[in-house]
XYZ file of C-alpha atoms in Angstrom:
450
model
C 6.365 -12.051 3.213
C 9.187 -9.887 1.849
C 10.121 -8.399 5.257
C 10.407 -11.948 6.647
C 12.602 -13.024 3.738
C 14.753 -9.941 4.277
C 15.329 -10.983 7.899
C 16.259 -14.509 6.856
C 18.724 -13.498 4.148
C 20.499 -11.186 6.591
C 20.507 -13.791 9.357
C 21.997 -16.456 7.080
C 23.932 -14.234 4.683
C 26.664 -16.789 3.895
C 24.560 -19.980 3.830
C 21.105 -19.120 2.457
C 20.441 -17.790 -1.039
C 16.924 -16.570 -1.762
C 15.654 -16.379 -5.336
C 12.166 -14.995 -5.969
C 10.159 -16.307 -8.910
C 7.621 -13.688 -9.977
C 4.523 -15.389 -11.415
C 2.247 -12.392 -12.043
C -1.476 -12.191 -11.441
C -2.020 -8.908 -13.289
C -1.068 -8.163 -16.940
C 0.917 -5.052 -15.974
C 3.094 -7.163 -13.686
C 4.283 -9.266 -16.651
C 6.386 -6.451 -18.096
C 10.016 -6.693 -16.979
C 10.420 -2.914 -16.585
C 7.371 -2.776 -14.309
C 8.845 -5.652 -12.309
C 12.139 -3.763 -12.073
C 10.308 -0.761 -10.612
C 8.598 -3.025 -8.090
C 11.955 -4.518 -7.054
C 13.319 -1.025 -6.420
C 10.176 0.076 -4.588
C 10.104 -3.020 -2.394
C 13.874 -2.884 -1.727
C 14.412 -6.478 -2.775
C 18.084 -7.445 -2.467
C 18.069 -10.931 -3.993
C 17.651 -12.121 -7.613
C 14.126 -12.095 -9.069
C 13.081 -14.204 -12.049
C 10.212 -12.948 -14.226
C 8.053 -16.028 -14.765
C 5.623 -14.124 -17.004
C 4.348 -17.239 -18.779
C 4.079 -19.308 -15.546
C 6.643 -21.841 -16.776
C 8.290 -22.291 -13.376
C 4.955 -22.068 -11.567
C 3.792 -25.111 -13.535
C 7.129 -26.936 -13.328
C 7.159 -26.714 -9.541
C 3.407 -27.351 -9.237
C 2.694 -24.150 -7.330
C -0.920 -23.546 -6.306
C -0.866 -20.382 -4.215
C 0.851 -17.015 -3.691
C 3.255 -17.189 -1.958
C 4.712 -20.690 -2.074
C 8.176 -21.335 -0.629
C 10.398 -24.137 -1.913
C 13.450 -25.149 0.113
C 16.230 -26.603 -2.070
C 19.307 -28.361 -0.709
C 22.913 -27.957 -2.021
C 22.363 -30.917 -4.367
C 19.392 -29.177 -5.999
C 16.673 -31.314 -4.429
C 13.420 -29.849 -3.090
C 13.367 -30.735 0.605
C 10.441 -28.641 1.798
C 7.377 -26.771 0.547
C 5.297 -24.191 2.395
C 2.180 -22.488 1.020
C 1.305 -19.098 2.494
C 3.100 -16.680 4.789
C 6.054 -17.908 6.844
C 7.703 -15.888 9.600
C 11.411 -15.762 10.375
C 10.820 -17.535 13.691
C 8.945 -20.355 11.952
C 11.569 -20.818 9.237
C 14.735 -20.485 11.337
C 14.594 -23.880 13.139
C 14.111 -25.669 9.805
C 16.996 -23.838 8.162
C 19.340 -24.339 11.102
C 18.592 -28.055 11.202
C 19.409 -28.405 7.519
C 22.598 -26.343 7.886
C 23.890 -28.656 10.613
C 23.111 -31.691 8.446
C 24.754 -30.353 5.279
C 27.800 -29.058 7.113
C 28.303 -32.511 8.579
C 28.070 -33.959 5.064
C 30.578 -31.334 3.876
C 28.351 -30.182 1.025
C 27.667 -26.719 2.423
C 29.674 -23.814 1.018
C 29.741 -20.694 3.155
C 29.937 -17.738 0.810
C 28.388 -14.311 0.486
C 27.698 -13.873 -3.227
C 28.196 -10.130 -2.898
C 25.155 -9.178 -4.965
C 24.599 -5.415 -5.127
C 21.063 -4.063 -5.342
C 20.401 -1.532 -8.087
C 19.645 1.939 -6.757
C 16.830 4.135 -8.018
C 17.190 7.426 -9.787
C 18.224 10.575 -7.936
C 15.063 12.592 -7.270
C 13.485 14.661 -4.497
C 10.854 11.985 -3.881
C 11.246 8.226 -4.047
C 8.128 6.209 -4.892
C 5.682 8.516 -3.054
C 2.758 6.362 -1.939
C 0.051 8.769 -0.795
C -0.761 12.471 -0.614
C -3.107 14.603 1.509
C -4.377 18.174 1.267
C -5.766 20.400 4.027
C -7.793 23.273 2.595
C -7.991 25.283 5.818
C -4.219 25.486 6.341
C -3.082 25.157 2.731
C -0.870 22.202 3.656
C 0.168 19.525 1.199
C 1.429 16.363 2.913
C 3.345 13.736 0.952
C 4.185 10.236 2.067
C 7.691 9.956 0.576
C 7.588 6.217 1.048
C 11.003 4.975 -0.042
C 12.757 7.876 1.654
C 10.937 6.840 4.851
C 9.721 10.355 5.566
C 6.767 12.732 5.484
C 7.129 16.010 3.565
C 4.912 19.056 4.213
C 4.658 21.913 1.698
C 2.203 24.374 0.182
C 0.457 23.873 -3.162
C 3.394 25.500 -4.966
C 5.856 23.009 -3.490
C 7.535 25.240 -0.893
C 8.580 22.706 1.756
C 8.045 23.766 5.367
C 8.702 20.509 7.243
C 10.421 17.157 6.731
C 9.706 14.488 9.340
C 11.830 11.331 9.446
C 14.001 10.150 6.602
C 17.405 9.591 8.187
C 16.866 5.856 7.738
C 14.146 3.220 7.943
C 13.205 2.360 11.506
C 10.600 2.578 14.236
C 11.357 5.418 16.633
C 9.283 8.265 18.067
C 10.646 11.718 18.827
C 11.376 14.998 17.121
C 11.185 15.478 13.351
C 14.885 14.666 12.999
C 14.851 11.770 15.486
C 11.728 9.935 14.296
C 11.972 6.970 11.933
C 9.345 5.504 9.604
C 9.445 2.404 7.409
C 7.780 2.880 4.026
C 4.892 5.065 5.226
C 1.767 5.094 3.075
C -1.556 6.804 3.908
C -1.579 10.292 5.446
C -4.498 12.348 6.773
C -4.389 15.947 8.035
C -6.611 16.661 11.046
C -6.125 20.143 12.476
C -2.513 20.433 13.622
C -1.954 16.703 13.338
C -1.099 14.252 10.571
C -2.010 10.601 10.977
C 0.305 8.196 9.153
C -0.188 4.571 8.113
C 3.390 3.406 8.755
C 3.126 0.365 6.546
C 6.174 -1.801 7.196
C 6.205 -0.906 10.886
C 2.583 -2.115 11.086
C 1.772 0.972 13.117
C -0.180 4.220 13.185
C 1.847 7.327 13.899
C 0.748 10.857 14.793
C 2.721 13.944 13.777
C 2.174 17.186 15.687
C 2.750 19.828 13.013
C 3.342 22.508 15.641
C 6.736 21.020 16.533
C 7.151 18.077 14.133
C 7.166 15.469 16.891
C 6.055 11.906 16.172
C 4.119 9.587 18.503
C 3.028 6.005 17.911
C -0.693 5.675 18.671
C -1.349 2.068 17.605
C 0.676 -1.001 16.739
C 3.612 -2.832 18.262
C 5.971 -2.867 15.297
C 5.182 -6.534 14.630
C 2.683 -7.808 12.075
C -0.594 -9.151 13.459
C -1.031 -12.904 13.112
C -4.437 -13.087 14.826
C -7.508 -10.955 15.535
C -7.227 -8.254 18.252
C -7.993 -9.355 21.796
C -9.212 -6.057 23.246
C -5.823 -4.709 24.291
C -5.244 -0.927 24.149
C -4.355 0.352 20.690
C -0.682 0.815 21.525
C -0.436 -2.903 22.427
C -2.494 -4.169 19.486
C -0.576 -5.603 16.527
C -1.639 -4.320 13.091
C -1.126 -5.766 9.618
C 0.163 -3.596 6.763
C -1.977 -0.465 7.286
C -2.166 1.238 3.883
C -4.402 4.280 4.316
C -6.126 6.363 6.974
C -9.144 8.693 6.974
C -10.978 10.703 9.640
C -14.771 10.848 9.830
C -16.968 12.092 12.668
C -14.292 11.788 15.350
C -13.069 8.351 14.318
C -9.940 7.276 12.466
C -10.532 4.591 9.834
C -7.660 2.383 8.722
C -7.267 0.323 5.541
C -5.777 -2.822 7.076
C -4.556 -4.294 3.800
C -2.717 -7.252 5.318
C -5.874 -8.844 6.739
C -8.469 -7.571 4.237
C -10.348 -5.371 6.691
C -11.130 -1.767 7.603
C -10.496 -0.888 11.240
C -11.781 1.974 13.369
C -10.102 3.927 16.172
C -11.991 6.593 18.174
C -9.809 9.677 18.452
C -11.083 10.830 21.838
C -10.481 14.180 23.517
C -6.708 13.878 23.219
C -6.351 13.418 19.486
C -5.131 9.913 18.752
C -4.826 8.826 22.396
C -7.437 6.100 22.121
C -7.644 2.954 24.189
C -9.457 0.949 21.492
C -8.813 -0.124 17.946
C -10.457 -2.967 16.073
C -12.239 -4.242 12.974
C -15.108 -2.178 11.560
C -15.611 -3.832 8.169
C -14.688 -7.141 6.568
C -14.625 -10.663 7.957
C -10.889 -11.048 7.335
C -11.510 -13.557 4.562
C -10.160 -12.375 1.203
C -12.872 -12.020 -1.432
C -15.437 -9.700 -2.958
C -18.711 -10.472 -1.197
C -21.226 -7.780 -0.220
C -23.587 -7.786 2.755
C -23.466 -6.747 6.428
C -20.143 -4.982 6.923
C -18.574 -7.468 9.338
C -19.644 -10.446 7.243
C -18.598 -9.016 3.884
C -15.350 -10.060 2.219
C -12.746 -7.470 1.187
C -9.476 -7.852 -0.688
C -6.423 -5.814 0.310
C -8.123 -2.490 1.026
C -5.666 0.224 -0.034
C -7.431 3.604 -0.194
C -10.251 5.323 1.729
C -12.598 8.226 0.934
C -15.316 9.162 3.465
C -18.524 10.617 2.041
C -22.018 11.566 3.198
C -23.466 8.065 2.832
C -20.495 5.866 3.602
C -16.810 5.064 3.382
C -15.720 4.383 -0.202
C -12.605 2.283 -0.662
C -10.261 0.914 -3.291
C -10.323 -2.867 -2.982
C -7.098 -3.533 -4.830
C -6.924 -7.333 -5.114
C -10.510 -7.502 -6.410
C -9.835 -4.521 -8.711
C -12.968 -3.008 -7.217
C -14.418 0.228 -5.888
C -16.767 -0.381 -2.977
C -18.461 1.383 -0.064
C -19.598 0.594 3.473
C -22.564 2.701 4.610
C -22.516 4.703 7.833
C -25.799 3.122 8.976
C -25.609 1.311 12.335
C -26.203 -1.942 10.455
C -23.857 -0.772 7.684
C -23.686 -2.813 4.524
C -20.945 -3.257 1.952
C -21.861 -2.406 -1.645
C -19.720 -2.901 -4.741
C -19.811 -0.112 -7.356
C -17.214 -1.556 -9.726
C -16.071 -5.169 -9.629
C -17.493 -8.661 -9.862
C -18.913 -10.018 -6.625
C -18.796 -13.666 -5.700
C -16.817 -16.512 -7.199
C -14.091 -15.445 -9.617
C -14.206 -11.820 -8.498
C -10.540 -11.742 -7.498
C -9.599 -12.439 -11.116
C -11.985 -9.954 -12.741
C -9.742 -7.140 -13.971
C -8.743 -5.237 -17.089
C -9.096 -1.763 -18.561
C -12.596 -0.922 -19.754
C -14.923 2.046 -19.276
C -18.710 1.793 -19.203
C -21.357 0.296 -16.942
C -20.727 -2.214 -14.188
C -21.266 -5.183 -16.479
C -18.349 -4.130 -18.711
C -16.191 -1.733 -16.631
C -12.870 -3.101 -15.421
C -10.019 -1.729 -13.327
C -6.592 -3.203 -12.621
C -5.374 -3.138 -9.011
C -6.625 0.344 -7.936
C -4.840 1.756 -4.873
C -6.812 4.873 -3.943
C -10.081 6.770 -4.215
C -11.010 10.438 -3.702
C -14.148 12.553 -3.655
C -14.693 15.969 -5.227
C -18.157 16.996 -4.093
C -20.488 14.205 -5.186
C -17.940 12.856 -7.658
C -15.801 9.800 -6.956
C -12.401 9.251 -8.571
C -10.106 6.224 -8.498
C -6.381 5.728 -9.023
C -6.491 2.804 -11.468
C -2.906 2.005 -10.608
C -1.867 -0.808 -12.929
C -3.649 0.871 -15.864
C -1.686 4.096 -15.181
C -4.931 6.095 -15.135
C -7.262 8.208 -13.045
C -10.891 7.277 -13.628
C -14.210 8.785 -12.604
C -16.772 6.496 -10.995
C -20.482 7.273 -11.005
C -21.895 5.170 -8.137
C -25.560 5.845 -8.886
C -25.419 4.314 -12.344
C -22.317 2.185 -11.652
C -20.451 3.679 -14.589
C -16.731 4.394 -15.151
C -15.012 6.921 -17.437
C -11.276 7.514 -17.908
C -10.269 11.028 -16.854
C -6.520 10.974 -17.597
C -3.649 8.669 -18.167
C -1.531 6.486 -20.350
C 1.756 4.911 -19.403
C 4.621 7.401 -19.348
C 5.711 10.701 -17.824
C 4.327 13.477 -20.069
C 2.483 16.440 -18.555
C 0.004 18.862 -20.117
C -3.647 18.554 -21.061
C -5.690 15.618 -19.828
C -5.496 14.071 -23.302
C -1.673 14.223 -23.206
C -0.982 13.448 -19.552
C 0.854 10.242 -18.659
C 1.272 8.448 -15.338
C 3.220 5.466 -14.008
C 1.384 3.353 -11.440
C -0.248 6.188 -9.451
C -0.734 4.952 -5.893
C -2.235 7.972 -4.127
C -5.149 10.288 -4.875
C -6.845 13.051 -2.909
C -8.984 16.151 -3.303
C -6.963 19.316 -3.942
C -7.813 23.025 -3.717
C -10.912 24.125 -5.619
C -12.022 21.554 -8.157
C -8.806 19.610 -8.442
C -7.110 16.345 -7.634
C -3.633 15.597 -6.318
C -1.949 12.418 -7.532
C 0.981 10.547 -6.030
C 2.480 9.443 -9.362
C 4.454 6.747 -7.636
C 6.830 5.346 -10.245
C 7.455 8.814 -11.713
C 8.548 9.989 -8.233
C 6.350 13.103 -8.320
C 3.109 14.755 -7.231
C 0.770 15.846 -10.032
C -1.936 18.516 -9.698
C -4.975 17.912 -11.925
C -7.156 20.989 -12.493
C -10.640 19.691 -13.299
C -11.719 23.073 -14.710
C -8.840 23.765 -17.115
C -8.211 20.031 -17.660
C -4.472 20.523 -17.290
C -1.955 18.545 -15.261
C 1.269 19.925 -13.777
C 3.968 18.612 -11.489
C 4.262 20.194 -8.052
C 8.029 20.574 -7.871
C 9.136 20.432 -4.241
C 11.562 23.141 -3.134
C 13.437 22.211 0.021
C 14.879 24.960 2.255
């Protein structure tokens, strides 16, 4: 919804004023400082009101996220829309009202001149995801709010920077290519696959020359199920992560609560097909046959020997779809069925008591499964066989050191590192953290640009 609002406020800069009212689902979202970080991360340019106690939600009688209220110059509500609304859908309504109010001489044309706060000066800006390739020793960082991909070694020596001149949707050389808030990255030989989130596209980087090619997506958000068109002509919806398994690329299609699959073919990434592999498209937490199961904003993927584990962020769950031909969805952590989307918290233990809060990624180290418990500012270990959860590291803050001292701030990315280690995209701390599972120490990988 935010990209559509951004288009509208730029199209009607002197006649339309957008004000967002933030009525939070999760406890962490109630804190004003956390909301401030989200405003910076999401590049919101209009005022945002923190409705932490749902006062305005109740006053306006809201029932769903999002709900749009159109208010005329006299302060009267003249329209209500529940759910997503595109620029093209909203524009005729707005233009009709503008003509009416201009004729009544109650419309004031004025740009309020609001200036968006800028984030802190740092090498990375809200890094979303991270990937590690053991064979080449490459560390790949999705530097999301700088709209670029950074490649380094484990010590932070940067060898390549792809994109970053500005947000956009352009293929070409490393310096010519544009991304728009890229998220998931996956190294596959000499290639990196990128979930280019706000471009609703999959991009392929050739590390041999840094060139970027779009392999799926049109740049527009999908509003319906795919119709069998080639991948490059198929609209996607907020892809958040990517993972390769057995010659196929799997995509966390967060915007439509599904996991998609794309065969890579002989020419890596030049596939003619892409489409749903798991999830009915209905938001929920319901297990069963993979295409009939209900998922909720899938945000992180981790292939394993038995299936594809995933972070199901809106259900605060960790789940898996088996590789079997008749693959089934199983929930490790989370409450299935009615009320499951509002089952969250911060509790270790067995499935009956364990709770997460909006996890955004999962990773495997051997047979062990780890989760970025994002809104709890923690990394947790999940034991699928006995459906148990233990906290590994994390409290809210920025301290480094031993696992008992280490602090994180909404970690959004997690992957297996060299040896027995994990790499964390510590998103709101604008850094990558290396967790050594043997020494139980955490350190920042400080990037050194040439």
